[in-house]
Coordinates of C-alpha atoms and ligand atoms in Angstrom, one line a residue:
M793 CA 25.8 -24.5 -13.6
I794 CA 26.5 -22.6 -17.1
P795 CA 24.5 -24.9 -19.2
W796 CA 20.9 -24.1 -19.2
N797 CA 19.5 -27.5 -19.1
H798 CA 22.2 -29.3 -17.2
G799 CA 22.4 -32.0 -19.7
K800 CA 18.5 -32.5 -20.0
R801 CA 17.9 -33.9 -23.4
L802 CA 14.6 -32.5 -24.0
P803 CA 14.9 -32.1 -28.0
T804 CA 15.0 -35.9 -28.2
I805 CA 11.3 -36.3 -27.4
P806 CA 10.1 -35.4 -30.7
G807 CA 12.3 -38.1 -32.3
R808 CA 10.2 -40.7 -30.3
C809 CA 6.9 -39.3 -31.7
K810 CA 5.0 -41.7 -34.1
G811 CA 1.8 -41.7 -35.8
Q812 CA -1.1 -41.5 -33.7
I813 CA 0.8 -40.5 -30.4
V814 CA 2.3 -37.4 -32.1
I815 CA -0.3 -35.1 -30.4
L816 CA 0.3 -36.6 -26.9
C817 CA 4.0 -36.1 -27.6
Y818 CA 3.6 -32.6 -28.4
T819 CA 1.8 -32.0 -25.4
L820 CA 4.4 -33.6 -23.5
L821 CA 7.1 -31.6 -25.5
F822 CA 5.1 -28.4 -24.7
Y823 CA 5.0 -29.2 -21.3
S824 CA 8.6 -30.3 -21.0
V825 CA 10.1 -27.3 -22.9
T826 CA 8.1 -24.8 -20.7
C827 CA 8.1 -26.4 -17.4
V828 CA 10.2 -29.2 -17.0
D829 CA 13.0 -27.8 -14.9
V830 CA 10.8 -25.5 -13.0
E831 CA 8.1 -28.1 -12.1
P832 CA 8.6 -30.9 -9.7
Q833 CA 9.4 -34.2 -11.0
K834 CA 9.1 -37.6 -9.7
E835 CA 12.4 -38.3 -8.3
I836 CA 14.4 -41.2 -8.3
Y837 CA 16.1 -40.5 -5.0
V838 CA 16.0 -37.4 -2.5
P839 CA 18.3 -36.0 -0.2
N840 CA 18.4 -37.4 3.3
Y841 CA 18.7 -34.1 5.6
N842 CA 20.7 -36.1 8.3
V843 CA 23.3 -36.4 5.6
Y844 CA 23.0 -33.5 3.3
H845 CA 23.0 -30.1 5.1
N846 CA 19.7 -28.3 5.0
L847 CA 19.9 -24.5 5.4
T848 CA 19.2 -25.0 9.3
R849 CA 22.2 -27.1 9.3
I850 CA 24.5 -25.1 6.9
G851 CA 23.9 -22.2 9.5
K852 CA 25.1 -24.4 12.1
E853 CA 28.3 -25.2 10.4
V854 CA 29.1 -21.5 9.8
E855 CA 28.3 -21.0 13.5
Y856 CA 30.9 -23.8 14.1
L857 CA 33.5 -21.8 12.3
L858 CA 33.3 -19.0 15.0
K859 CA 35.3 -21.3 17.0
F860 CA 38.3 -20.3 14.8
P861 CA 38.5 -16.4 14.7
N862 CA 42.1 -16.5 14.1
Y863 CA 41.4 -18.2 11.0
V864 CA 38.1 -17.6 9.6
K865 CA 36.0 -14.5 9.4
V866 CA 32.5 -14.9 8.9
Y867 CA 30.5 -11.8 7.3
T868 CA 26.9 -11.6 7.9
H869 CA 25.6 -8.6 6.4
H870 CA 25.0 -10.2 2.8
K871 CA 21.7 -11.1 2.4
S872 CA 19.1 -12.6 0.0
R873 CA 15.8 -10.8 -1.0
Q874 CA 14.2 -12.5 1.8
N875 CA 16.9 -11.7 4.2
R876 CA 18.5 -15.1 4.4
Q877 CA 22.3 -15.0 5.0
Q878 CA 24.7 -15.8 2.1
Y879 CA 27.5 -16.8 4.2
L880 CA 30.7 -14.9 3.0
L881 CA 33.8 -16.4 4.7
H882 CA 37.3 -15.1 4.7
I883 CA 39.8 -18.0 5.3
S884 CA 43.5 -17.0 6.3
N885 CA 46.1 -17.0 9.0
F886 CA 45.2 -13.7 10.7
T887 CA 47.6 -14.1 14.0
K888 CA 50.3 -12.7 11.6
H889 CA 52.8 -10.5 13.8
S890 CA 53.3 -7.8 11.3
E891 CA 51.9 -6.6 7.9
K892 CA 55.2 -6.5 6.4
F893 CA 55.7 -10.1 6.5
D894 CA 52.2 -10.6 4.8
N895 CA 53.5 -8.2 2.1
L896 CA 56.6 -10.2 1.7
V897 CA 55.0 -13.4 1.2
E898 CA 52.2 -12.3 -1.2
K899 CA 49.6 -15.1 -1.7
P900 CA 47.0 -15.3 -4.3
R901 CA 43.6 -14.1 -3.3
I902 CA 40.9 -16.8 -4.5
L903 CA 37.2 -16.5 -4.4
F904 CA 35.0 -19.4 -4.5
S905 CA 31.3 -19.3 -4.8
F906 CA 28.9 -22.3 -4.2
G907 CA 25.3 -22.5 -4.1
E908 CA 24.0 -20.2 -7.0
H909 CA 21.5 -22.9 -8.4
A910 CA 19.1 -24.0 -5.8
R911 CA 18.9 -27.5 -6.9
E912 CA 22.7 -28.1 -6.8
F913 CA 23.3 -29.3 -3.4
L914 CA 26.5 -31.2 -4.1
P915 CA 28.8 -28.0 -4.3
V916 CA 27.8 -26.8 -1.1
E917 CA 28.4 -30.0 0.7
S918 CA 31.9 -30.1 -1.0
A919 CA 32.6 -26.8 0.3
I920 CA 31.6 -27.9 3.9
Y921 CA 33.9 -30.8 3.7
F922 CA 36.8 -28.8 2.4
I923 CA 36.4 -26.1 5.1
R924 CA 35.7 -28.8 7.9
N925 CA 39.1 -30.5 6.7
L926 CA 41.0 -27.2 6.8
T927 CA 39.6 -26.3 10.3
G928 CA 40.3 -29.8 11.5
G929 CA 43.8 -29.4 11.4
L930 CA 43.7 -26.3 14.0
L931 CA 42.0 -28.5 16.8
P932 CA 44.1 -29.1 19.6
D933 CA 44.1 -32.8 19.5
V934 CA 44.7 -33.6 15.8
D935 CA 47.4 -35.5 14.6
G936 CA 50.7 -33.9 13.3
F937 CA 50.2 -34.3 9.6
S938 CA 46.9 -32.9 9.5
R939 CA 48.1 -29.8 11.5
Q940 CA 50.9 -29.4 8.8
F941 CA 48.6 -30.1 6.1
T942 CA 46.3 -27.1 7.4
Q943 CA 49.3 -24.8 8.3
Q944 CA 50.8 -25.5 4.7
I945 CA 47.4 -24.5 2.9
L946 CA 46.9 -21.6 5.0
S947 CA 50.3 -20.2 3.9
L948 CA 49.6 -20.5 0.6
V949 CA 46.3 -18.5 0.2
D950 CA 44.1 -15.9 1.2
L951 CA 40.7 -17.5 0.6
Y952 CA 37.2 -15.8 0.4
I953 CA 34.2 -18.4 -0.1
I954 CA 30.5 -17.5 -0.7
L955 CA 29.2 -20.4 0.7
M956 CA 25.6 -20.0 0.0
A957 CA 24.7 -17.5 -2.9
N958 CA 21.3 -18.2 -3.4
P959 CA 19.6 -19.3 0.0
D960 CA 16.1 -18.3 -0.9
G961 CA 16.0 -20.9 -3.8
R962 CA 17.4 -23.4 -1.4
H963 CA 14.4 -22.5 0.9
H964 CA 11.9 -22.9 -1.9
V965 CA 13.5 -26.5 -2.8
E966 CA 13.6 -27.5 0.7
K967 CA 10.0 -26.4 1.4
T968 CA 8.4 -27.5 -1.7
K969 CA 10.4 -30.5 -2.5
N970 CA 10.6 -29.3 -5.8
Y971 CA 14.2 -30.4 -6.4
C972 CA 14.1 -29.1 -10.1
W973 CA 14.0 -25.4 -9.0
R974 CA 17.2 -23.7 -10.0
G975 CA 16.3 -19.8 -9.5
T976 CA 15.9 -17.4 -6.5
S977 CA 12.5 -16.7 -4.7
T978 CA 11.6 -15.0 -7.9
G979 CA 12.8 -17.2 -10.2
V980 CA 15.9 -15.4 -11.5
D981 CA 18.8 -17.3 -12.4
L982 CA 21.8 -15.6 -10.6
D983 CA 24.2 -16.6 -13.1
R984 CA 22.4 -14.7 -15.8
N985 CA 22.0 -11.4 -13.9
F986 CA 25.3 -10.3 -14.5
E987 CA 26.6 -7.1 -16.5
W988 CA 28.5 -8.9 -19.0
E989 CA 26.6 -9.1 -22.2
F990 CA 23.5 -9.0 -20.1
G991 CA 20.4 -9.8 -21.9
G992 CA 21.6 -11.9 -24.9
K993 CA 20.1 -14.9 -26.4
G994 CA 21.7 -17.1 -23.8
S995 CA 19.2 -16.1 -21.3
S996 CA 15.7 -15.5 -21.1
S997 CA 13.5 -12.3 -20.4
D998 CA 10.5 -14.8 -19.5
T999 CA 10.0 -14.8 -15.8
E1000 CA 8.8 -18.3 -16.0
D1001 CA 12.0 -19.5 -17.9
E1002 CA 14.6 -21.2 -15.6
E1003 CA 17.1 -19.1 -17.3
Y1004 CA 15.3 -15.8 -16.7
R1005 CA 18.0 -13.2 -16.2
G1006 CA 16.1 -10.7 -14.3
K1007 CA 14.9 -7.0 -15.0
D1008 CA 18.6 -5.8 -15.1
P1009 CA 21.8 -6.4 -14.3
F1010 CA 22.4 -6.8 -10.7
S1011 CA 18.6 -6.5 -10.0
E1012 CA 18.9 -9.2 -7.5
P1013 CA 20.1 -8.6 -4.1
E1014 CA 21.9 -11.9 -4.4
S1015 CA 24.1 -10.6 -6.8
L1016 CA 25.4 -7.8 -4.9
V1017 CA 28.0 -9.7 -2.8
F1018 CA 29.8 -10.5 -5.8
Q1019 CA 30.0 -7.0 -6.8
E1020 CA 31.0 -5.6 -3.4
I1021 CA 33.7 -8.3 -2.4
T1022 CA 35.3 -8.0 -5.8
S1023 CA 35.6 -4.1 -5.4
D1024 CA 37.0 -4.3 -1.9
V1025 CA 39.5 -7.0 -2.8
S1026 CA 41.7 -7.5 -5.6
F1027 CA 41.3 -11.2 -6.6
D1028 CA 43.6 -13.3 -8.6
A1029 CA 41.2 -16.1 -9.3
F1030 CA 37.4 -16.7 -9.2
F1031 CA 35.7 -19.9 -9.1
S1032 CA 31.9 -20.5 -9.5
F1033 CA 31.1 -24.3 -8.3
H1034 CA 28.1 -26.1 -10.0
S1035 CA 26.8 -29.7 -10.7
G1036 CA 25.1 -31.4 -13.6
I1037 CA 28.1 -32.6 -15.7
N1038 CA 32.2 -32.8 -15.4
H1039 CA 33.3 -29.9 -17.1
I1040 CA 35.6 -26.8 -16.5
Y1041 CA 34.8 -24.0 -18.3
I1042 CA 37.2 -21.0 -19.4
P1043 CA 35.2 -17.6 -20.3
Y1044 CA 33.6 -16.3 -22.3
S1045 CA 30.4 -18.1 -22.4
D1046 CA 28.2 -15.2 -23.8
T1047 CA 26.6 -15.3 -27.3
K1048 CA 28.7 -12.2 -28.8
S1049 CA 31.9 -14.1 -27.7
R1050 CA 31.1 -17.2 -29.6
Q1051 CA 30.8 -14.9 -32.8
L1052 CA 33.7 -13.0 -32.2
K1053 CA 35.6 -16.1 -30.8
R1054 CA 36.8 -14.1 -28.1
V1055 CA 38.7 -15.5 -25.2
P1056 CA 40.9 -14.3 -22.3
D1057 CA 44.5 -13.2 -23.0
N1058 CA 45.9 -15.5 -20.7
I1059 CA 43.9 -18.7 -22.3
Q1060 CA 47.2 -20.7 -22.4
E1061 CA 47.9 -20.4 -18.9
M1062 CA 44.1 -20.8 -18.1
L1063 CA 44.2 -23.8 -20.0
R1064 CA 47.3 -25.1 -18.0
L1065 CA 45.5 -24.8 -14.6
A1066 CA 42.1 -26.7 -16.0
A1067 CA 44.4 -29.3 -17.5
Q1068 CA 46.1 -30.0 -14.0
L1069 CA 42.5 -29.6 -12.4
S1070 CA 41.0 -32.2 -14.7
R1071 CA 43.4 -34.8 -13.5
S1072 CA 43.3 -34.0 -10.0
T1073 CA 40.1 -36.2 -9.0
K1074 CA 39.0 -39.5 -10.5
Y1075 CA 36.2 -37.4 -12.3
K1076 CA 38.2 -36.5 -15.3
Y1077 CA 36.7 -33.3 -16.3
R1078 CA 36.5 -32.1 -20.0
F1079 CA 37.8 -28.5 -20.2
G1080 CA 38.0 -25.4 -22.5
T1081 CA 35.9 -22.5 -23.5
S1082 CA 32.2 -23.4 -23.6
H1083 CA 32.2 -23.0 -27.2
Q1084 CA 34.6 -26.0 -27.6
L1085 CA 32.4 -28.0 -24.9
I1086 CA 28.9 -27.2 -25.4
N1087 CA 26.6 -25.9 -28.3
Y1088 CA 24.5 -23.3 -26.4
T1089 CA 25.7 -20.0 -24.9
A1090 CA 25.0 -18.2 -21.6
D1091 CA 24.8 -14.3 -21.2
G1092 CA 25.4 -12.5 -18.1
T1093 CA 27.1 -15.2 -16.1
I1094 CA 29.1 -14.6 -12.9
F1095 CA 32.3 -15.9 -14.4
D1096 CA 32.4 -14.0 -17.5
Y1097 CA 31.6 -11.0 -15.6
M1098 CA 34.6 -11.6 -13.4
A1099 CA 36.9 -12.2 -16.1
G1100 CA 35.6 -9.5 -18.5
I1101 CA 34.6 -6.5 -16.2
Q1102 CA 36.4 -7.2 -13.1
K1103 CA 39.5 -8.5 -15.0
I1104 CA 40.4 -11.5 -12.5
P1105 CA 43.0 -13.2 -14.2
F1106 CA 41.8 -16.7 -13.5
S1107 CA 37.9 -17.2 -13.7
F1108 CA 36.4 -20.5 -14.1
T1109 CA 33.0 -22.2 -13.8
V1110 CA 33.5 -25.8 -12.5
E1111 CA 31.1 -28.4 -12.7
L1112 CA 31.9 -31.0 -10.2
W1113 CA 30.0 -33.8 -10.8
G1114 CA 26.8 -35.0 -12.8
K1115 CA 24.9 -38.0 -13.8
Q1116 CA 23.1 -37.5 -17.0
H1117 CA 20.0 -39.5 -17.9
Q1118 CA 17.0 -39.2 -20.0
G1119 CA 14.2 -39.3 -17.3
M1120 CA 12.5 -36.0 -15.8
S1121 CA 13.9 -36.5 -12.3
C1122 CA 15.9 -33.7 -11.2
F1123 CA 17.8 -34.3 -7.8
D1124 CA 19.9 -37.2 -9.3
L1125 CA 21.0 -35.2 -12.1
F1126 CA 23.0 -33.0 -9.8
N1127 CA 23.7 -34.7 -6.6
P1128 CA 24.8 -38.2 -5.5
K1129 CA 22.7 -40.4 -3.4
S1130 CA 23.0 -39.6 0.4
D1131 CA 24.9 -42.9 1.0
E1132 CA 27.5 -42.0 -1.8
L1133 CA 27.8 -38.1 -0.7
Q1134 CA 30.7 -38.8 1.7
K1135 CA 32.7 -40.4 -0.8
V1136 CA 32.1 -38.1 -3.9
V1137 CA 33.0 -35.0 -1.5
S1138 CA 36.2 -36.5 -0.5
N1139 CA 37.0 -37.5 -4.2
L1140 CA 36.5 -34.0 -4.8
H1141 CA 38.6 -32.5 -2.1
P1142 CA 42.0 -32.7 -4.0
L1143 CA 40.5 -30.1 -6.7
Y1144 CA 40.4 -27.4 -4.2
I1145 CA 44.0 -28.3 -2.9
N1146 CA 45.3 -28.3 -6.5
I1147 CA 43.8 -25.1 -7.3
I1148 CA 45.4 -23.2 -4.2
R1149 CA 48.8 -25.1 -5.0
Y1150 CA 48.9 -24.2 -8.6
L1151 CA 47.9 -20.5 -8.1
S1152 CA 50.5 -20.1 -5.1
E1153 CA 53.1 -21.2 -7.2
W1154 CA 51.7 -19.0 -10.2
K1155 CA 51.8 -16.0 -8.0
S1156 CA 55.2 -16.6 -6.5
R1157 CA 56.5 -16.9 -10.3
N1158 CA 54.9 -13.7 -11.1
I1159 CA 56.0 -11.7 -8.3
A1160 CA 59.6 -12.8 -8.8
K1161 CA 59.3 -11.8 -12.5
M1162 CA 58.0 -8.3 -11.5
T1163 CA 60.7 -7.6 -8.6
N1164 CA 63.8 -9.6 -10.4
P1165 CA 64.5 -9.6 -13.9
Y1166 CA 67.0 -12.2 -13.4
S1167 CA 64.9 -14.6 -11.2
E1168 CA 64.1 -16.8 -14.2
R1169 CA 68.0 -17.9 -14.4
P1170 CA 69.2 -17.6 -10.6
S1171 CA 72.0 -20.0 -11.3
M1172 CA 73.5 -17.7 -13.8
V1173 CA 73.3 -14.9 -11.4
L1174 CA 75.0 -16.9 -8.8
G1175 CA 77.7 -17.9 -11.3
Y1176 CA 78.5 -14.3 -12.1
M1177 CA 78.6 -13.5 -8.4
L1178 CA 80.9 -16.3 -7.5
L1179 CA 83.1 -15.5 -10.7
G1180 CA 83.0 -12.0 -9.4
I1181 CA 84.3 -12.7 -5.8
T1182 CA 86.8 -15.4 -7.3
A1183 CA 88.5 -12.8 -9.6
S1184 CA 88.7 -10.1 -7.0
V1185 CA 90.0 -12.3 -4.1
S1186 CA 92.7 -13.7 -6.6
A1187 CA 93.6 -10.1 -7.4
M1188 CA 93.7 -8.9 -4.0
I1189 CA 95.9 -11.8 -3.1
C1190 CA 98.2 -11.1 -6.2
L1191 CA 98.5 -7.4 -5.3
H1192 CA 98.9 -8.0 -1.9
R1193 CA 102.2 -10.4 -2.9
K1194 CA 103.5 -7.7 -5.2
F1195 CA 103.2 -9.8 -8.5
R1196 CA 106.1 -12.0 -8.0
N1197 CA 104.9 -15.4 -7.2
C1198 CA 101.5 -14.7 -8.3
P1199 CA 101.2 -16.3 -11.8
K1200 CA 103.0 -19.7 -10.5
I1201 CA 100.9 -20.2 -7.5
Y1202 CA 97.6 -18.9 -8.3
T1203 CA 96.9 -19.7 -11.9
H1204 CA 96.3 -23.5 -11.2
Q1205 CA 93.8 -22.5 -8.7
R1206 CA 91.9 -19.9 -10.6
I1207 CA 91.3 -22.4 -13.4
V1208 CA 90.2 -25.0 -11.0
S1209 CA 87.6 -22.8 -9.6
L1210 CA 86.4 -21.4 -13.2
K1211 CA 85.8 -25.1 -14.3
T1212 CA 83.8 -25.7 -11.3
L1213 CA 81.7 -22.7 -12.1
S1214 CA 81.3 -23.5 -15.5
S1215 CA 79.2 -26.7 -14.7
S1216 CA 76.6 -24.1 -13.1
F1217 CA 76.1 -21.7 -16.0
P1218 CA 76.5 -21.9 -19.7
A1219 CA 80.1 -22.3 -21.0
K1220 CA 80.1 -19.5 -23.5
N1221 CA 79.4 -16.8 -20.6
L1222 CA 83.0 -17.6 -19.3
Ligands
NAG497 C1 17.0 -29.8 9.1 O1 17.5 -31.0 9.0 C2 17.4 -31.7 10.6 C3 17.8 -33.1 10.5 O2 19.2 -33.1 10.3 C4 15.9 -31.8 11.0 O3 15.9 -31.9 12.3 C5 15.5 -30.0 10.9 O4 14.2 -30.0 11.2 C6 15.7 -29.5 9.4 N1 15.2 -28.2 9.4 C7 14.3 -27.6 8.5 C8 14.0 -26.2 8.6 O5 13.9 -28.4 7.9
NAG498 C1 42.6 -32.7 5.3 O1 42.9 -33.5 3.9 C2 44.6 -34.0 3.8 C3 44.6 -34.1 2.3 O2 43.6 -34.9 2.0 C4 44.6 -34.8 4.9 O3 45.9 -35.5 4.9 C5 44.4 -34.5 6.5 O4 44.5 -35.2 7.1 C6 43.0 -33.9 6.5 N1 42.8 -33.1 7.5 C7 42.0 -33.6 8.7 C8 41.7 -32.8 9.8 O5 41.0 -34.3 8.3
NAG499 C1 49.7 -18.3 11.7 O1 50.9 -17.6 11.6 C2 51.7 -17.5 12.7 C3 52.7 -16.5 12.9 O2 53.3 -16.3 11.6 C4 52.3 -19.0 13.1 O3 53.2 -18.9 14.3 C5 51.4 -20.0 13.0 O4 51.8 -21.2 13.0 C6 50.4 -20.0 11.9 N1 49.2 -21.1 12.0 C7 49.0 -21.8 11.1 C8 47.8 -22.7 11.5 O5 49.6 -21.8 10.1
ZN500 ZN1 24.6 -24.5 -12.0

């Protein structure tokens, strides 16, 4: 997520310190501030890997997608520092007869990113559910409704997904059972490693800190897939999915932008989409710029980079789910219990559908505006056309009959047709 401590209220500890336990508390405080999010904690519950996907099973899910070569492309060359796959997927209808058709119906190009923070299992699970749903509609024995649903979604979007941005971090969590681990294999927070206000106060130069930004922008091999795909494809929208709280963030979240009150040019349009998304699931997301939602900053984030450097019109960080509490456990802050997982991911499903539907409408509106300046008022253009046709047909008939009977026979008819037309566009144009 963007947030830094993901809702952990560490500063409340000194408030509880009293008299003789001050020293103990300060020891605790020191321990918590320096280590709490990196050191393993006693967990309230942990994942059951027959329900949650471990890395091995995530790999199997991706392998399964190879069954749909006409709809899913799997790119395997993007790798982590320890040579694990990040699974870049491209989901679209690749069976199109001609390129021309594709250009005619221009769809939004959207990039989703999952798995940036190692301990946030839920976003990846949610992605798997969404992808399974879409590809489910391609199976031969599926019901007609699901088939149509998939056809419709595929007709609306050209979708790219980075399914597991930080596989080494995930491997570390699975191996050590340290469910507080957030970074890569070297402890870098990927979501601070990008070249937008890199190095500011909303990140850390301390290699032990969970917001360690790395040595330089893009110092981490895991960051390169984001850079590469955005230079290859011109995206309309980018979404970075996290968990820890129910928030939808709009850029910019860096320290300097907070001072400058810098926001994207199309902030109103972004707020409209965020508002729609916040209503699309039962989780009622709060949304806005991060200065409005939280009181800390984040420098070098991926979504700020996508907005500020790559100029992607819509760039969001979405925190899908969270259960905030005071205790020290980690897994339950970011992820539901195994036996609740299925329900949560199905609750989240409409969010993705809403993103796709909204942006598809936005894109057609935009294209229509660019190609036809009258497209905003089609009824008026139609009105003019009908008026023109009526007038010229009347004139031709009149001419044909050499003016004689003309006024008597046709005036009435003409008035009727003008009246009919007037109801379809503003009267003063008549
Ligand atoms: C992943 O989970 C499955 C259980 O679903 C288990 O059989 C397998 O050993 C796990 N793999 C690793 C590497 O932990
Ligand atoms: C996918 O999700 C849609 C919307 O929730 C649903 O109507 C459809 O049946 C699902 N498809 C499959 C194959 O589960
Ligand atoms: C993919 O496109 C082809 C050609 O336009 C079309 O016939 C087919 O129904 C589409 N498939 C899906 C699943 O939408
Ligand atoms: Zn996160």
